[in-house]
Structure formats: structure tokens, C-alpha cells
Amino acid sequence: MITDAIDHIGIAVENLDNSIDLYTNKLGFRVVHRETLPDRGIKVVFLAGSSGETTIELMEPINHDDETNTVVKFLKNRGPGLHHLAIKVSDIKQSLSELNILGIQLVDKTPRVGARGHLVAFIHPKSTIGVLIELVQVKDS
Amino acid sequence: MITDAIDHIGIAVENLDNSIDLYTNKLGFRVVHRETLPDRGIKVVFLAGSSGETTIELMEPINHDDETNTVVKFLKNRGPGLHHLAIKVSDIKQSLSELNILGIQLVDKTPRVGARGHLVAFIHPKSTIGVLIELVQVKDS
């Protein structure tokens, strides 16, 4: 497969409002998208710099007491911080097929609709030397 | 301060060669820069997608037994994985001054020369909700 670009960096947070304040008022990012993803149990906010396509995705659990939620578990085990790396591909089904043939362990064997309506799929960090990687195929491509 | 863009994502690894194999042969990145940073005790490799300016920086300690090295400590405590987020600014001295006034705790109060000859400075993750953030002013700006 070919990685086109870094789409975004996912950051797990305890409180979206505090984190938005840090990234906008202190670090000078701007909010470009907000969304609730009920199937993943999270609220997300995307932020961008003044130029550049790569964004930050802040993720807060909808229910902090839901210990089956992967972001709740991450926050409990490691605290807030860098959570995943999302890379842009032009054909996510083809990429998943190629990774499967290479023996890479996939969390999602088929793509699903994620934030911003894009097709997404996660690769298991056991196969990627400790980094949770998300493939993203943008909606219009 | 204004964040121009995401410059790179730093990833701590135990073995550069294995990680380069993963990111190039399996995930389809390409190596764009290699460098040894003796003052930080690490060897680094930057990788890019086919487009997009944001890169990945893989970092392996030069001496894995040097427990004073921050990357060695990170690998021991958390294992390989996402280590820091580097954001591009146009005037790093001005940015550090503004962050200092805001009460943000800085690891580097003055910029130093980092990988690729760029001026860099780290912000303490205590002030950035668990994310180690590096400011980067590119050499030519």
C-alpha cells in the first residue's frame, strides 16, 4: 500500500473544553470540525494550524464510566495523551487487503464510516510496533 | 502564538531497521532524512507519505542502557509508541515568550538546534494535558 499523507493525530482527553482552550487560545490552532460518534462512544473535535492539511483529533468519551470503551480504558491506563496516528490512503479496501496478505493484524477487516463521513479502519498496534494506526479514505476520493 | 502546521509526529522505537521496514515496505512511507543527534542520544529517521508535508520521526536511542536518556526511559516505562507532537511556528523565540507569559511550563526556555538544522524547543507535558509538544522553526524561515 501507499500512504498518501498523515491525515490526523488522535489525542485522548478527559475534558474537551479544557483541551480546546489549550490548543486554540494557547497554541494557536483553530477548530475545523465537531462531531459526536455514538457507535464509538466519543465526542471529537478536529483542529488545524493556519496551513497544512494534517489535523489534530481530540477525543473525549461520552460516558467516562463505560469501561468497555477503548478511550475510557486508554485514559484509565495511560492518562490523556497521544492515542493514534491516522494515515490517508486512496483505496482503503485495497490497502486492508494488502496488509492482510502481509500478515498485519487488523482491528477492522472491513472499513466503516468514521468521523467526517470518511471510511476508516484501525490496524492493531501489535502489528505496528506499539502505534495504533487508523487508515482513512476521504469521503470524496 | 499561531501554529502554522503539524511538522511531524515523533515515535520512540527499539530498533530503527525493523520500524523502517514496517513504515516503508508495509505502510508505504518513504525515508526522507536520516541523522544522529549525539546531544540527545538518539538516531532519527524521517518518513513522508507520497504527498503532504507532515512527517513521522522514528527515534532510537544510541545507547539503550543509558537510563538518563529520555527516550530510553520512555521505552522502559511505556514501550515503543507515539512520543511527541511537533508543531511548526514562524518565530520560535516569540512563541516561547508568549507561552511563558501564559504560564506554560517549558522544557527548553530558549530554542536549540535540532534535527535537520531546525530550531526546536519542547513544552512540558504537564502544561499540555499529557502531550509532549515540540515547537519547530524551520531553518530557512
Tab-separated table of C-alpha atoms in Angstrom:
chain	number	residue	atom	x	y	z
A	1	MET	CA	0.000	0.000	0.000
A	2	ILE	CA	0.954	3.649	-0.376
A	3	THR	CA	0.446	6.226	2.372
A	4	ASP	CA	-0.669	9.467	0.757
A	5	ALA	CA	-0.223	11.690	3.818
A	6	ILE	CA	-0.744	11.984	7.572
A	7	ASP	CA	-4.456	12.714	7.963
A	8	HIS	CA	-4.567	13.435	11.701
A	9	ILE	CA	-3.189	12.619	15.143
A	10	GLY	CA	-5.727	11.359	17.682
A	11	ILE	CA	-5.388	12.638	21.254
A	12	ALA	CA	-7.414	11.202	24.148
A	13	VAL	CA	-8.631	13.868	26.582
A	14	GLU	CA	-10.616	13.933	29.825
A	15	ASN	CA	-12.378	17.193	29.001
A	16	LEU	CA	-12.849	18.611	25.509
A	17	ASP	CA	-13.441	22.206	26.642
A	18	ASN	CA	-10.160	22.423	28.607
A	19	SER	CA	-8.268	20.852	25.728
A	20	ILE	CA	-9.832	23.125	23.105
A	21	ASP	CA	-8.822	26.097	25.258
A	22	LEU	CA	-5.202	24.839	25.303
A	23	TYR	CA	-4.969	24.135	21.582
A	24	THR	CA	-6.761	27.292	20.416
A	25	ASN	CA	-6.105	30.092	22.921
A	26	LYS	CA	-2.595	28.996	23.923
A	27	LEU	CA	-1.152	27.048	20.970
A	28	GLY	CA	-2.983	28.866	18.177
A	29	PHE	CA	-4.863	26.067	16.414
A	30	ARG	CA	-8.416	26.636	15.126
A	31	VAL	CA	-11.417	24.304	15.417
A	32	VAL	CA	-12.410	22.955	11.987
A	33	HIS	CA	-14.951	20.230	12.863
A	34	ARG	CA	-17.023	18.900	15.786
A	35	GLU	CA	-18.914	15.620	15.872
A	36	THR	CA	-20.347	13.020	18.238
A	37	LEU	CA	-19.686	9.388	17.273
A	38	PRO	CA	-22.256	7.379	19.269
A	39	ASP	CA	-21.077	3.999	17.896
A	40	ARG	CA	-17.571	4.709	19.239
A	41	GLY	CA	-18.850	6.384	22.408
A	42	ILE	CA	-16.842	9.570	21.882
A	43	LYS	CA	-17.168	13.263	21.102
A	44	VAL	CA	-14.470	14.575	18.770
A	45	VAL	CA	-13.118	17.958	17.738
A	46	PHE	CA	-10.693	18.456	14.853
A	47	LEU	CA	-8.180	21.328	14.928
A	48	ALA	CA	-5.852	22.684	12.267
A	49	GLY	CA	-2.937	25.077	12.013
A	50	SER	CA	-3.059	28.137	9.774
A	51	SER	CA	-1.790	25.995	6.888
A	52	GLY	CA	-1.140	22.300	6.339
A	53	GLU	CA	-3.665	19.530	5.868
A	54	THR	CA	-2.818	17.376	8.878
A	55	THR	CA	-5.182	17.926	11.807
A	56	ILE	CA	-5.451	17.004	15.475
A	57	GLU	CA	-8.466	14.993	16.660
A	58	LEU	CA	-9.329	15.494	20.330
A	59	MET	CA	-11.460	12.635	21.662
A	60	GLU	CA	-13.477	12.628	24.902
A	61	PRO	CA	-15.623	9.668	25.968
A	62	ILE	CA	-19.383	10.359	26.068
A	63	ASN	CA	-19.649	8.254	29.234
A	64	HIS	CA	-16.484	8.244	31.342
A	65	ASP	CA	-17.821	5.328	33.417
A	66	ASP	CA	-18.172	2.949	30.422
A	67	GLU	CA	-15.136	0.742	30.986
A	68	THR	CA	-15.817	-1.236	27.803
A	69	ASN	CA	-14.980	1.903	25.785
A	70	THR	CA	-11.435	1.868	24.376
A	71	VAL	CA	-10.847	5.581	25.028
A	72	VAL	CA	-12.089	5.252	28.633
A	73	LYS	CA	-9.667	2.313	29.056
A	74	PHE	CA	-6.816	4.280	27.473
A	75	LEU	CA	-7.405	7.263	29.793
A	76	LYS	CA	-7.562	4.975	32.831
A	77	ASN	CA	-4.379	3.070	31.911
A	78	ARG	CA	-2.177	5.817	30.454
A	79	GLY	CA	-3.868	9.132	31.155
A	80	PRO	CA	-4.625	11.739	28.495
A	81	GLY	CA	-2.212	11.883	25.569
A	82	LEU	CA	-1.326	10.790	22.051
A	83	HIS	CA	-3.670	7.960	21.096
A	84	HIS	CA	-3.407	7.117	17.395
A	85	LEU	CA	-1.889	8.064	14.053
A	86	ALA	CA	-4.251	8.319	11.072
A	87	ILE	CA	-2.864	7.945	7.567
A	88	LYS	CA	-4.637	8.792	4.343
A	89	VAL	CA	-4.933	6.172	1.604
A	90	SER	CA	-6.718	6.412	-1.743
A	91	ASP	CA	-8.302	2.932	-1.654
A	92	ILE	CA	-8.902	1.632	1.871
A	93	LYS	CA	-10.288	-1.771	0.833
A	94	GLN	CA	-7.240	-2.431	-1.331
A	95	SER	CA	-4.920	-1.278	1.486
A	96	LEU	CA	-6.612	-3.587	4.031
A	97	SER	CA	-6.336	-6.492	1.589
A	98	GLU	CA	-2.625	-5.853	1.071
A	99	LEU	CA	-1.962	-5.532	4.817
A	100	ASN	CA	-3.888	-8.764	5.454
A	101	ILE	CA	-1.729	-10.620	2.920
A	102	LEU	CA	1.389	-9.265	4.703
A	103	GLY	CA	0.117	-10.774	7.973
A	104	ILE	CA	-0.662	-7.417	9.602
A	105	GLN	CA	-3.307	-7.837	12.332
A	106	LEU	CA	-6.365	-5.684	11.644
A	107	VAL	CA	-8.861	-4.363	14.190
A	108	ASP	CA	-11.337	-3.657	11.354
A	109	LYS	CA	-11.228	-6.136	8.490
A	110	THR	CA	-13.656	-4.014	6.519
A	111	PRO	CA	-13.870	-0.216	6.524
A	112	ARG	CA	-16.608	1.602	8.366
A	113	VAL	CA	-17.849	5.177	8.299
A	114	GLY	CA	-15.934	7.312	10.805
A	115	ALA	CA	-15.687	10.990	11.673
A	116	ARG	CA	-16.428	13.464	8.848
A	117	GLY	CA	-18.104	10.655	6.862
A	118	HIS	CA	-14.741	9.223	5.812
A	119	LEU	CA	-14.143	5.477	5.512
A	120	VAL	CA	-11.832	4.309	8.303
A	121	ALA	CA	-10.248	1.122	9.648
A	122	PHE	CA	-7.823	0.507	12.514
A	123	ILE	CA	-4.710	-1.666	12.411
A	124	HIS	CA	-3.778	-3.493	15.642
A	125	PRO	CA	-0.781	-1.936	17.466
A	126	LYS	CA	0.616	-5.465	17.967
A	127	SER	CA	1.444	-5.396	14.243
A	128	THR	CA	2.691	-1.814	14.159
A	129	ILE	CA	5.313	-1.687	16.921
A	130	GLY	CA	3.113	-0.071	19.539
A	131	VAL	CA	1.373	2.573	17.432
A	132	LEU	CA	-2.393	2.379	16.891
A	133	ILE	CA	-2.788	3.288	13.213
A	134	GLU	CA	-6.014	4.297	11.502
A	135	LEU	CA	-6.443	4.192	7.732
A	136	VAL	CA	-8.614	6.977	6.316
A	137	GLN	CA	-10.103	7.201	2.850
A	138	VAL	CA	-11.644	10.637	2.473
A	139	LYS	CA	-15.306	10.709	1.500
A	140	ASP	CA	-14.866	12.203	-1.957
A	141	SER	CA	-11.918	10.127	-3.149
B	1	MET	CA	1.147	32.179	19.269
B	2	ILE	CA	-0.033	30.756	15.957
B	3	THR	CA	0.560	27.133	14.932
B	4	ASP	CA	1.360	27.092	11.227
B	5	ALA	CA	1.054	23.321	10.736
B	6	ILE	CA	1.892	19.917	12.187
B	7	ASP	CA	5.578	19.415	11.394
B	8	HIS	CA	5.994	15.788	12.489
B	9	ILE	CA	4.954	13.076	14.927
B	10	GLY	CA	7.768	11.553	16.989
B	11	ILE	CA	7.659	7.789	17.565
B	12	ALA	CA	10.013	6.017	20.009
B	13	VAL	CA	11.286	2.677	18.686
B	14	GLU	CA	13.546	-0.094	19.972
B	15	ASN	CA	15.043	-0.811	16.549
B	16	LEU	CA	15.140	1.626	13.631
B	17	ASP	CA	15.638	-1.029	10.948
B	18	ASN	CA	12.549	-3.036	11.946
B	19	SER	CA	10.496	0.138	12.167
B	20	ILE	CA	11.700	1.468	8.808
B	21	ASP	CA	10.725	-1.895	7.272
B	22	LEU	CA	7.209	-1.532	8.722
B	23	TYR	CA	6.682	2.071	7.633
B	24	THR	CA	8.201	1.705	4.139
B	25	ASN	CA	7.606	-1.856	2.918
B	26	LYS	CA	4.272	-2.393	4.648
B	27	LEU	CA	2.683	1.038	5.123
B	28	GLY	CA	4.170	2.729	2.044
B	29	PHE	CA	6.025	5.697	3.518
B	30	ARG	CA	9.411	6.776	2.131
B	31	VAL	CA	12.550	7.762	4.042
B	32	VAL	CA	13.315	11.453	3.557
B	33	HIS	CA	16.081	12.109	6.125
B	34	ARG	CA	18.439	10.257	8.483
B	35	GLU	CA	20.502	11.827	11.247
B	36	THR	CA	22.282	11.047	14.504
B	37	LEU	CA	21.742	13.572	17.306
B	38	PRO	CA	24.580	12.908	19.789
B	39	ASP	CA	23.473	15.638	22.222
B	40	ARG	CA	20.048	13.955	22.536
B	41	GLY	CA	21.497	10.430	22.412
B	42	ILE	CA	19.279	9.282	19.551
B	43	LYS	CA	19.343	8.246	15.916
B	44	VAL	CA	16.385	9.551	13.912
B	45	VAL	CA	14.779	8.791	10.567
B	46	PHE	CA	12.079	10.970	9.000
B	47	LEU	CA	9.444	9.421	6.724
B	48	ALA	CA	6.831	11.011	4.485
B	49	GLY	CA	3.798	9.939	2.518
B	50	SER	CA	3.559	10.471	-1.227
B	51	SER	CA	2.161	13.965	-0.575
B	52	GLY	CA	1.644	16.156	2.454
B	53	GLU	CA	4.256	17.997	4.468
B	54	THR	CA	3.790	16.329	7.847
B	55	THR	CA	6.365	13.610	8.524
B	56	ILE	CA	6.993	10.834	11.024
B	57	GLU	CA	10.200	10.894	13.085
B	58	LEU	CA	11.343	7.464	14.281
B	59	MET	CA	13.753	7.757	17.224
B	60	GLU	CA	16.027	5.008	18.570
B	61	PRO	CA	18.417	5.580	21.488
B	62	ILE	CA	22.124	5.345	20.593
B	63	ASN	CA	22.781	3.586	23.900
B	64	HIS	CA	19.812	1.554	25.161
B	65	ASP	CA	21.475	1.169	28.584
B	66	ASP	CA	21.694	4.935	29.239
B	67	GLU	CA	18.849	5.320	31.722
B	68	THR	CA	19.346	9.087	31.906
B	69	ASN	CA	18.168	9.357	28.284
B	70	THR	CA	14.538	10.434	27.974
B	71	VAL	CA	13.802	8.074	25.066
B	72	VAL	CA	15.353	5.113	26.916
B	73	LYS	CA	13.145	5.990	29.921
B	74	PHE	CA	10.068	6.330	27.695
B	75	LEU	CA	10.694	2.907	26.088
B	76	LYS	CA	11.226	1.316	29.520
B	77	ASN	CA	8.095	2.847	31.049
B	78	ARG	CA	5.626	2.731	28.143
B	79	GLY	CA	7.196	0.640	25.392
B	80	PRO	CA	7.583	1.802	21.801
B	81	GLY	CA	4.921	4.179	20.509
B	82	LEU	CA	3.779	7.747	19.921
B	83	HIS	CA	6.192	10.055	21.783
B	84	HIS	CA	5.637	13.703	20.816
B	85	LEU	CA	3.796	16.115	18.546
B	86	ALA	CA	5.872	18.734	16.724
B	87	ILE	CA	4.213	21.919	15.551
B	88	LYS	CA	5.646	24.452	13.144
B	89	VAL	CA	5.850	28.114	14.136
B	90	SER	CA	7.324	31.038	12.231
B	91	ASP	CA	9.094	32.682	15.202
B	92	ILE	CA	10.042	30.213	17.929
B	93	LYS	CA	11.513	32.823	20.308
B	94	GLN	CA	8.334	34.865	20.145
B	95	SER	CA	6.215	31.721	20.659
B	96	LEU	CA	8.242	30.669	23.724
B	97	SER	CA	7.916	34.149	25.158
B	98	GLU	CA	4.127	34.119	24.673
B	99	LEU	CA	3.793	30.640	26.211
B	100	ASN	CA	5.929	31.686	29.178
B	101	ILE	CA	3.666	34.684	29.812
B	102	LEU	CA	0.655	32.316	29.722
B	103	GLY	CA	2.259	30.212	32.463
B	104	ILE	CA	3.003	27.237	30.207
B	105	GLN	CA	5.893	25.167	31.621
B	106	LEU	CA	8.761	24.935	29.139
B	107	VAL	CA	11.395	22.194	28.936
B	108	ASP	CA	13.572	24.489	26.795
B	109	LYS	CA	13.344	28.172	27.655
B	110	THR	CA	15.488	29.051	24.648
B	111	PRO	CA	15.482	27.265	21.286
B	112	ARG	CA	18.300	24.909	20.299
B	113	VAL	CA	19.325	23.360	17.009
B	114	GLY	CA	17.537	20.042	16.469
B	115	ALA	CA	17.189	17.540	13.639
B	116	ARG	CA	17.535	18.913	10.095
B	117	GLY	CA	19.176	22.075	11.487
B	118	HIS	CA	15.813	23.486	12.569
B	119	LEU	CA	15.383	25.484	15.775
B	120	VAL	CA	13.383	23.459	18.302
B	121	ALA	CA	12.087	23.685	21.877
B	122	PHE	CA	9.954	21.325	23.955
B	123	ILE	CA	6.967	22.270	26.107
B	124	HIS	CA	6.423	20.235	29.284
B	125	PRO	CA	3.504	17.743	29.019
B	126	LYS	CA	2.342	18.891	32.483
B	127	SER	CA	1.203	22.105	30.768
B	128	THR	CA	-0.233	20.429	27.674
B	129	ILE	CA	-2.608	17.792	29.093
B	130	GLY	CA	-0.279	14.829	28.696
B	131	VAL	CA	1.126	15.543	25.225
B	132	LEU	CA	4.830	16.316	24.829
B	133	ILE	CA	4.857	19.143	22.274
B	134	GLU	CA	7.876	20.332	20.319
B	135	LEU	CA	7.974	23.731	18.617
B	136	VAL	CA	9.863	23.780	15.311
B	137	GLN	CA	11.034	26.811	13.363
B	138	VAL	CA	12.367	25.590	10.045
B	139	LYS	CA	15.918	26.620	9.189
B	140	ASP	CA	15.037	28.921	6.308
B	141	SER	CA	12.136	30.778	7.859
